[in-house]
CSV table of C-alpha atoms and ligand atoms in Angstrom, one decimal:
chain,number,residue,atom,x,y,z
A,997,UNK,CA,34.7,55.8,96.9
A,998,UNK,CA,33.1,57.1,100.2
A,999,UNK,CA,31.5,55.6,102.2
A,1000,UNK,CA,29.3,56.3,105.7
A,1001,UNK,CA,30.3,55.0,108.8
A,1002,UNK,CA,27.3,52.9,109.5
A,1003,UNK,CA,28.6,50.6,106.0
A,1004,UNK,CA,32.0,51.0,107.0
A,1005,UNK,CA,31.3,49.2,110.5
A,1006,UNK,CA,29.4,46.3,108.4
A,1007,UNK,CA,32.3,46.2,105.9
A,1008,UNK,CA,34.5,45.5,108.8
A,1009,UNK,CA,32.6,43.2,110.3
A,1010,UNK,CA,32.2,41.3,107.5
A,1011,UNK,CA,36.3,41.2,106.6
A,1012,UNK,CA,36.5,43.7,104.1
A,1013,UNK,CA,39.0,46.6,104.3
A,1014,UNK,CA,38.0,50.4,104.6
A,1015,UNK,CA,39.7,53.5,105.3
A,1016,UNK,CA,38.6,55.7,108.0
A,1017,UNK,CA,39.8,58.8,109.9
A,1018,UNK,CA,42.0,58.9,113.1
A,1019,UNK,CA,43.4,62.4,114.9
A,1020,UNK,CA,46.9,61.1,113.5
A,1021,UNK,CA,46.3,59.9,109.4
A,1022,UNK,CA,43.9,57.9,107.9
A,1023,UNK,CA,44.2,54.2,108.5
A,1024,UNK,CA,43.5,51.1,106.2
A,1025,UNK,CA,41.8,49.1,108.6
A,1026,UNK,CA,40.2,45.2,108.9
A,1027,UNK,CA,39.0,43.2,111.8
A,1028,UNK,CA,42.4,42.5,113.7
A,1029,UNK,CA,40.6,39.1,114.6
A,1030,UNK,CA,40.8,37.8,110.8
A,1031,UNK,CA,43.9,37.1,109.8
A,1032,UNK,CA,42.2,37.0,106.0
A,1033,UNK,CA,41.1,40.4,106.3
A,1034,UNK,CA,44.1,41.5,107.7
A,1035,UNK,CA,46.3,40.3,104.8
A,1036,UNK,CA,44.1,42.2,102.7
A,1037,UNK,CA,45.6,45.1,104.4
A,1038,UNK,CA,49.4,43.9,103.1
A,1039,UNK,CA,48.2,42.9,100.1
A,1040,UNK,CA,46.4,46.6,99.5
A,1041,UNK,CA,49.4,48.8,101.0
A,1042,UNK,CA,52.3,46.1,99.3
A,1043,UNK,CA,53.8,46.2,103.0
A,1044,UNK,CA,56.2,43.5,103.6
A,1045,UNK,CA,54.9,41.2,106.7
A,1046,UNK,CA,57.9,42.1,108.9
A,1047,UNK,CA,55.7,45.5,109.8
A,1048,UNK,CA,53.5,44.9,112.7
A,1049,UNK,CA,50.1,47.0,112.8
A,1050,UNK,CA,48.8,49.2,115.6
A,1051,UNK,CA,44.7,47.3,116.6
A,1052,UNK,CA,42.5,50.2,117.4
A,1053,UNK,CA,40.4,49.5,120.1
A,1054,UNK,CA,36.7,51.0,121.4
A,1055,UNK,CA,37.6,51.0,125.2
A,1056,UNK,CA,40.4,50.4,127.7
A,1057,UNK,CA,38.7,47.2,128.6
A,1058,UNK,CA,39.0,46.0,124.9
A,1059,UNK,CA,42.7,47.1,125.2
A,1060,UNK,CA,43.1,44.3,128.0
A,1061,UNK,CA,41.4,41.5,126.5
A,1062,UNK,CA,43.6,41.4,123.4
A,1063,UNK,CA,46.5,41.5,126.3
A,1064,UNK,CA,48.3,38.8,127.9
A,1065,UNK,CA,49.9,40.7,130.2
A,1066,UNK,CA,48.1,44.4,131.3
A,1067,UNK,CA,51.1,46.2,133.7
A,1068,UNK,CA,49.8,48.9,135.8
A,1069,UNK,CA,51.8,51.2,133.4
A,1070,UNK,CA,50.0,50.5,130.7
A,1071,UNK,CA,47.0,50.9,132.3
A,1072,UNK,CA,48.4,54.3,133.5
A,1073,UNK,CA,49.3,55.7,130.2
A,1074,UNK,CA,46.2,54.3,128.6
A,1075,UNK,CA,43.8,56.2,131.1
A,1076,UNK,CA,45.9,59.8,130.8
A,1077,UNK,CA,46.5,59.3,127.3
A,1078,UNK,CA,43.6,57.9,125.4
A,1079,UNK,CA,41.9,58.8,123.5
A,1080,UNK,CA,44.8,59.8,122.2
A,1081,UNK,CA,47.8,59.3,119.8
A,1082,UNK,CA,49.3,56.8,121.4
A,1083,UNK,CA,49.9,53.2,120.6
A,1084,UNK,CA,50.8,51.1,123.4
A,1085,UNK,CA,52.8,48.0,122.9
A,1086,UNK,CA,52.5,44.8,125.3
A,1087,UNK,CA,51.9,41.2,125.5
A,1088,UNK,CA,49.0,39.7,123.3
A,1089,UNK,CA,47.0,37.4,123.4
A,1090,UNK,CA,47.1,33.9,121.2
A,1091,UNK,CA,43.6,35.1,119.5
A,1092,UNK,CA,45.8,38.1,118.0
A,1093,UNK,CA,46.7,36.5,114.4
A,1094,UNK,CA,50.5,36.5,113.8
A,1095,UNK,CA,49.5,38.3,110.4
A,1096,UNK,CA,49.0,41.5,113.0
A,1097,UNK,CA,51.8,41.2,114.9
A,1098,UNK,CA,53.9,40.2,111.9
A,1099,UNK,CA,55.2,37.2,114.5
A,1100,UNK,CA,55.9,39.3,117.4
A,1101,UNK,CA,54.3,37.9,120.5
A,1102,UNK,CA,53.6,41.0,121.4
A,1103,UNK,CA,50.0,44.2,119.7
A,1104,UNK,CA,50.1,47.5,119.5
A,1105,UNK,CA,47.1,49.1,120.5
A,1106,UNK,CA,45.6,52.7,120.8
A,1107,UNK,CA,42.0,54.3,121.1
A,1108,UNK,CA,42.2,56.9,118.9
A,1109,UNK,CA,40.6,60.3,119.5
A,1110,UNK,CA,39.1,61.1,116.2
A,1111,UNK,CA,35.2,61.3,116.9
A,1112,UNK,CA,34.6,58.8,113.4
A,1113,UNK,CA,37.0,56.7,114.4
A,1114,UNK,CA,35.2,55.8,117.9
A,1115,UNK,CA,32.1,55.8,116.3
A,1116,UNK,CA,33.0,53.4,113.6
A,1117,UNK,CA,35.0,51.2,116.3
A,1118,UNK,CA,32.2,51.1,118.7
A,1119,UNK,CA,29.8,50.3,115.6
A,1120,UNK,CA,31.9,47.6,114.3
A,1121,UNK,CA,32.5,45.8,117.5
A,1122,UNK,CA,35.9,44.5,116.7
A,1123,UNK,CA,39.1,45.4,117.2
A,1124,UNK,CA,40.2,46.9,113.9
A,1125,UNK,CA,44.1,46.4,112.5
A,1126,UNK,CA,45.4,49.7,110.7
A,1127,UNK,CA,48.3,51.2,109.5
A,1128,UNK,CA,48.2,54.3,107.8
A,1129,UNK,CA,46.2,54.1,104.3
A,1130,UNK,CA,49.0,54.8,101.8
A,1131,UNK,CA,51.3,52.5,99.7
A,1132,UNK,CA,53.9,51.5,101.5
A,1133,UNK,CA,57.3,53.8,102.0
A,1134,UNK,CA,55.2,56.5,100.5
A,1135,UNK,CA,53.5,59.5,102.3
A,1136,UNK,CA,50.6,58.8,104.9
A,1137,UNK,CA,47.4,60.5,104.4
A,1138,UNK,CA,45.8,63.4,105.7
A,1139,UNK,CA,42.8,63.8,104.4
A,1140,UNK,CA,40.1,61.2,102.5
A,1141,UNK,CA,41.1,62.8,98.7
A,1142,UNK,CA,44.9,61.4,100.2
A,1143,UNK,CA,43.0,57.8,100.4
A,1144,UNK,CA,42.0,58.1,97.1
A,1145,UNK,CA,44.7,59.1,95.2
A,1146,UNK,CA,46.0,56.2,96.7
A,1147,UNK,CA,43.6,53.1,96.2
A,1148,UNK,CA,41.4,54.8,93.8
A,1149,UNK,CA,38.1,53.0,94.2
A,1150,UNK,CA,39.8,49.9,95.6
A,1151,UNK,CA,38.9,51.0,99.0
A,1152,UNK,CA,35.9,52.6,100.3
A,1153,UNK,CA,36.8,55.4,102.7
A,1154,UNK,CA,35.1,57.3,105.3
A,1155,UNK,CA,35.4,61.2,104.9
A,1156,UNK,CA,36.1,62.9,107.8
A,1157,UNK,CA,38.3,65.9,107.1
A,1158,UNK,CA,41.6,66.8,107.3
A,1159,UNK,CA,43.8,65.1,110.6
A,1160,UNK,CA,44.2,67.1,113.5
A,1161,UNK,CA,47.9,65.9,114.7
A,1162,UNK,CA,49.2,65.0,111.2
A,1163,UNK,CA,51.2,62.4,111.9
A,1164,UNK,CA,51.7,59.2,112.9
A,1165,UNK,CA,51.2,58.4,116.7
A,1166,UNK,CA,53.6,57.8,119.1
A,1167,UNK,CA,54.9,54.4,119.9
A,1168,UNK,CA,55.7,53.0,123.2
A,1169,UNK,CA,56.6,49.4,124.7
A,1170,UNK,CA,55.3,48.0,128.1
A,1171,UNK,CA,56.8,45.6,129.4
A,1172,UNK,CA,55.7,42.6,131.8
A,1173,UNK,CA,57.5,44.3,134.4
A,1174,UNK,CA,56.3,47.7,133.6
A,1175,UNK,CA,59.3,49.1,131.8
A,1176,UNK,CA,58.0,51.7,129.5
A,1177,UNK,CA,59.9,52.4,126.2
A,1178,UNK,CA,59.9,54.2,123.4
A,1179,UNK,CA,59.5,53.0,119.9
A,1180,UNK,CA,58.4,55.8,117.3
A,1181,UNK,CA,58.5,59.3,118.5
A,1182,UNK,CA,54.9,61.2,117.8
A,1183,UNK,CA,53.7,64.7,118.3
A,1184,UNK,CA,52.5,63.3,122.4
A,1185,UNK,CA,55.2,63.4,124.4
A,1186,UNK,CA,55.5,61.2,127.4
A,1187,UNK,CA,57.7,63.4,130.1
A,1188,UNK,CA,60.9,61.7,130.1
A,1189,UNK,CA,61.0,61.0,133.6
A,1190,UNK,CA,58.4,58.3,132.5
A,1191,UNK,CA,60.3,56.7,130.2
A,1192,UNK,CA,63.2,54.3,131.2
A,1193,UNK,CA,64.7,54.5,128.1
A,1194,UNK,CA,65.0,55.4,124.3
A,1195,UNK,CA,65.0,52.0,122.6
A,1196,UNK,CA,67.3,52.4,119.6
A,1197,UNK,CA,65.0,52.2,116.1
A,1198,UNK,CA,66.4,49.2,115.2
A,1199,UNK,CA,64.1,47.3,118.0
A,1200,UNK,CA,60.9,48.8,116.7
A,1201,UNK,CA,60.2,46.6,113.7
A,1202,UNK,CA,58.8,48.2,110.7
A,1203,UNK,CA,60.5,51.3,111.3
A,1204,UNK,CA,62.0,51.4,107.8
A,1205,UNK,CA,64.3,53.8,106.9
A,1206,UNK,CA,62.9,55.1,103.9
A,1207,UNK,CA,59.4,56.1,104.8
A,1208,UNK,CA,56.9,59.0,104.1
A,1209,UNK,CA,58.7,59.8,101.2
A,1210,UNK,CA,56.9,61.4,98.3
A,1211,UNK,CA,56.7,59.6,94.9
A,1212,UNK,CA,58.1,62.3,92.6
A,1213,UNK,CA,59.5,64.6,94.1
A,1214,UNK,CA,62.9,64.4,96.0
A,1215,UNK,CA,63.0,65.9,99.6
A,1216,UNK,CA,65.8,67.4,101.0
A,1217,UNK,CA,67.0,68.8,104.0
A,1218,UNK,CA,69.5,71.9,103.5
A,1219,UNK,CA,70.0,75.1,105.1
A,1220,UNK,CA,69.9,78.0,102.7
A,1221,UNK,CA,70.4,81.9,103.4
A,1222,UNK,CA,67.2,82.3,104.7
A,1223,UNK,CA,65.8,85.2,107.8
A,1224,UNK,CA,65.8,82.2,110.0
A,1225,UNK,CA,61.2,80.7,110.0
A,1226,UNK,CA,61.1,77.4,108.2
A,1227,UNK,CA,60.7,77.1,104.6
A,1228,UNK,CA,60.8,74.8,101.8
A,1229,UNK,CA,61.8,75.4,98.3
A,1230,UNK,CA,61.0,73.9,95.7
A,1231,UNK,CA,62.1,73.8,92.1
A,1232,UNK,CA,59.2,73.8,89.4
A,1233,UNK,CA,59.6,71.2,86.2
A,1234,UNK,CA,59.6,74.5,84.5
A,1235,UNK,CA,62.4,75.8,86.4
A,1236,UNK,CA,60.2,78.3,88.6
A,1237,UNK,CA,61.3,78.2,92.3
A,1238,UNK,CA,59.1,79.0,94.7
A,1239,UNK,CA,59.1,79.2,98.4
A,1240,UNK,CA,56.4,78.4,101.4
A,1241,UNK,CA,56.6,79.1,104.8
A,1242,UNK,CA,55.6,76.5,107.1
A,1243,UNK,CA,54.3,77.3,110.6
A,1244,UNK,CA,56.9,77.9,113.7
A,1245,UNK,CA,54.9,75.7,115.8
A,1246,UNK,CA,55.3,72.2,115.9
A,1247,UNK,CA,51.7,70.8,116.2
A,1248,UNK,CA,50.6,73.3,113.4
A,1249,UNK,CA,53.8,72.4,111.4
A,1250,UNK,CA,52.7,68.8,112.2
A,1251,UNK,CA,49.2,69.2,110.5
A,1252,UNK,CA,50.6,70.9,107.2
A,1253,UNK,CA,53.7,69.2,106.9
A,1254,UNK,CA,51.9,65.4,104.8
A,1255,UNK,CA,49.6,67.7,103.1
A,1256,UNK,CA,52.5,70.1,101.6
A,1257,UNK,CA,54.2,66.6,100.8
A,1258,UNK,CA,51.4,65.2,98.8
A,1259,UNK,CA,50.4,68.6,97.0
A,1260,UNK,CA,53.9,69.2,95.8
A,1261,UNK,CA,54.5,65.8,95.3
A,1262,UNK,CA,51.2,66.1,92.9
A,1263,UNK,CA,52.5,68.8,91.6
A,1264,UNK,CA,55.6,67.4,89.9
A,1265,UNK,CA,58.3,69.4,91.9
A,1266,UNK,CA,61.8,67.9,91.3
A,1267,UNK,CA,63.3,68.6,94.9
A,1268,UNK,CA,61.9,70.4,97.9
A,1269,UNK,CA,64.8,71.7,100.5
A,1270,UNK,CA,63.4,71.7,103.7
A,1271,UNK,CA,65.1,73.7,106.5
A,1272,UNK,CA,66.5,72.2,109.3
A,1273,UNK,CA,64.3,71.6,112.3
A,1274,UNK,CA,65.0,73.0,115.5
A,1275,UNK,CA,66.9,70.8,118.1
A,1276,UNK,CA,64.5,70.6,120.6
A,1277,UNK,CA,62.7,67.8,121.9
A,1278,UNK,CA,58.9,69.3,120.7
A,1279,UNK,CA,60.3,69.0,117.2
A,1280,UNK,CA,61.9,65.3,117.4
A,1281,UNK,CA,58.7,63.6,116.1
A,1282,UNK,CA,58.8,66.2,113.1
A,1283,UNK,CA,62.7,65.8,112.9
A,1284,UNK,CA,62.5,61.8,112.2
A,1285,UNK,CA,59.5,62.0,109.5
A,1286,UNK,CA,61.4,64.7,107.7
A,1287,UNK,CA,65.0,62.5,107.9
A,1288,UNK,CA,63.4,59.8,106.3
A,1289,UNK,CA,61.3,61.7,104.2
A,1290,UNK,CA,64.5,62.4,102.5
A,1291,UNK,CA,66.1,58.9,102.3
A,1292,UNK,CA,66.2,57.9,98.7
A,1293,UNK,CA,67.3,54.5,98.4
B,2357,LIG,P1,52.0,52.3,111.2
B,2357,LIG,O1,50.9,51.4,111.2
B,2357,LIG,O2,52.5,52.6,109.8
B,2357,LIG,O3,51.7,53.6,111.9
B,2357,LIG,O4,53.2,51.7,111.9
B,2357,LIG,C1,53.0,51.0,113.1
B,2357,LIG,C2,54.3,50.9,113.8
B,2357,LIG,O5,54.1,50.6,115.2
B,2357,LIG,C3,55.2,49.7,113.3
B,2357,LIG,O6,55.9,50.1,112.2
B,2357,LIG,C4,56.1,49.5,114.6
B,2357,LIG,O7,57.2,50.4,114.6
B,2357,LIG,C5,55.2,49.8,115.7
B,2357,LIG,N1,54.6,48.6,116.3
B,2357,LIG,C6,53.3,48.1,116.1
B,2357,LIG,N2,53.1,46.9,116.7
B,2357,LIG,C7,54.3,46.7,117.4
B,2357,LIG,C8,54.8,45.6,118.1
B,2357,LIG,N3,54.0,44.6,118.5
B,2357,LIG,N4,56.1,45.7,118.6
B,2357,LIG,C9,56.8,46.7,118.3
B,2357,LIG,N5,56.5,47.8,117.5
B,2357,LIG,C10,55.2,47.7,117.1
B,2358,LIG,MG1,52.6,54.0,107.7
């Protein structure tokens, strides 16, 4: 069911979970203070507790009081970057419940741009815990109908139109001594120079393989004699193939490419073939989604 912002601040605050808009998906969110509310969250999404979740905060100084340790990186990439899709990762605090952090001693945390999001964060008053609000391995939302197709009227959702980037936010590491790293590539991309080095997935916990995959529908990644553009095929339960062009560009490719996922997915397609992406670094967000998009096991 919807639900305004105004009753999805008191929800929060009063441990229940809702599901709001950011710039990247929708997130399932609860106070990141209550570790009941938060294993609501797990509960909800049937996400095993090995996957830390990303606290959304109102302001940079919120940011640092969740922090143990606040390196003058961090505080760098929080002021160019948010609000912004980006989740920075560093020390936390012992106040941070291990149900968050999924044991880790250390929170990911991001101010997110989306103007519902800061207003329902700055109503609320809490940090707020969320990963994206979708069952867990399958697609992430994009829009509130997403949510609901979802949870159904398990969880109240706040409606704030499709999401701008599309997908999920990059994910970086900061360490004590400053060393920035990153952990899920995202459609903001730090200039290399600034990062000391790609951490290989297997550090970035929750990173499973299979992920964003539809439900039905099997995606694949194929070339086919095509005049070059990006397209996917898909094969109709009636045997009708069709074919749809996705944009050139990656931040508009970025913004289609869940919403194509779910609509096809509803649809009852039995494979979609996407084409290759290009090689380039502006596409390697895009790239990792679709790879395990396509992992079936
Ligand atoms: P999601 O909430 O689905 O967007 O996923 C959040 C992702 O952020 C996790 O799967 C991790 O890869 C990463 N992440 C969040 N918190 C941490 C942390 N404390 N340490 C390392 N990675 C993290
Ligand atoms: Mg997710």
């Amino acid at each position: 069911m919807t639900t305004t912002i105004e009753d999805a601040a008191r929800l929060l605050r009063d441990g229940e979970v809702v599901a709001f808009p950011t710039e990247t998906v929708y997130g399932l969110g609860a106070n990141a203070l209550d570790a009941e509310a938060v294993r609501r969250i797990y509960a909800l999404k049937g996400r095993p507790a090995t996957s830390p979740l990303i606290v959304h905060v109102a302001s940079v100084e919120m940011a640092r009081g969740l922090s143990s340790a606040w390196p003058a990186a961090a505080e760098e990439l929080a002021l160019r970057y948010w609000p912004g899709p980006l989740s920075i990762v560093v020390p936390k605090i012992a106040a941070v419940p291990d149900e968050v952090t999924s044991g880790l001693p250390t929170v990911g945390l991001r101010i997110p741009r989306h103007p519902v999001a800061l207003r329902l964060l700055a109503l609320a008053g809490v940090p707020v815990a969320a990963p994206s609000a979708n069952k867990f391995t399958e697609v992430s939302p994009t829009t509130a109908q997403h949510v609901r197709e979802a949870f159904g009227d398990a969880v109240p959702v706040v409606d704030g139109g499709p999401c701008e980037v599309g997908i999920e936010s990059t994910v970086v590491s900061v360490s004590a001594s400053g060393k920035i790293q990153l952990l899920r590539p995202g459609m903001l991309r730090i200039p290399e120079a600034v990062i000391a080095e790609i951490e290989s997935k297997s550090m970035s916990p929750g990173l499973h393989p299979k992920h964003y995959s539809p439900r039905r529908t099997r995606v694949v990644i194929g070339r086919q004699a095509v005049e070059g553009g990006i397209y996917v095929w898909h094969t109709s339960p009636t045997g009708n193939d069709a074919q749809l062009q996705l944009p050139k560009e990656p931040h508009a490719y970025a913004a289609q490419l869940y919403a194509v996922l779910h609509e096809l997915d509803a649809r009852g397609y039995t494979a979609l073939v996407f084409e290759p992406l290009p090689e380039d670094a502006a596409w390697d967000a895009l790239r990792d989604r679709l790879t395990r998009a396509s992992i079936v096991a």
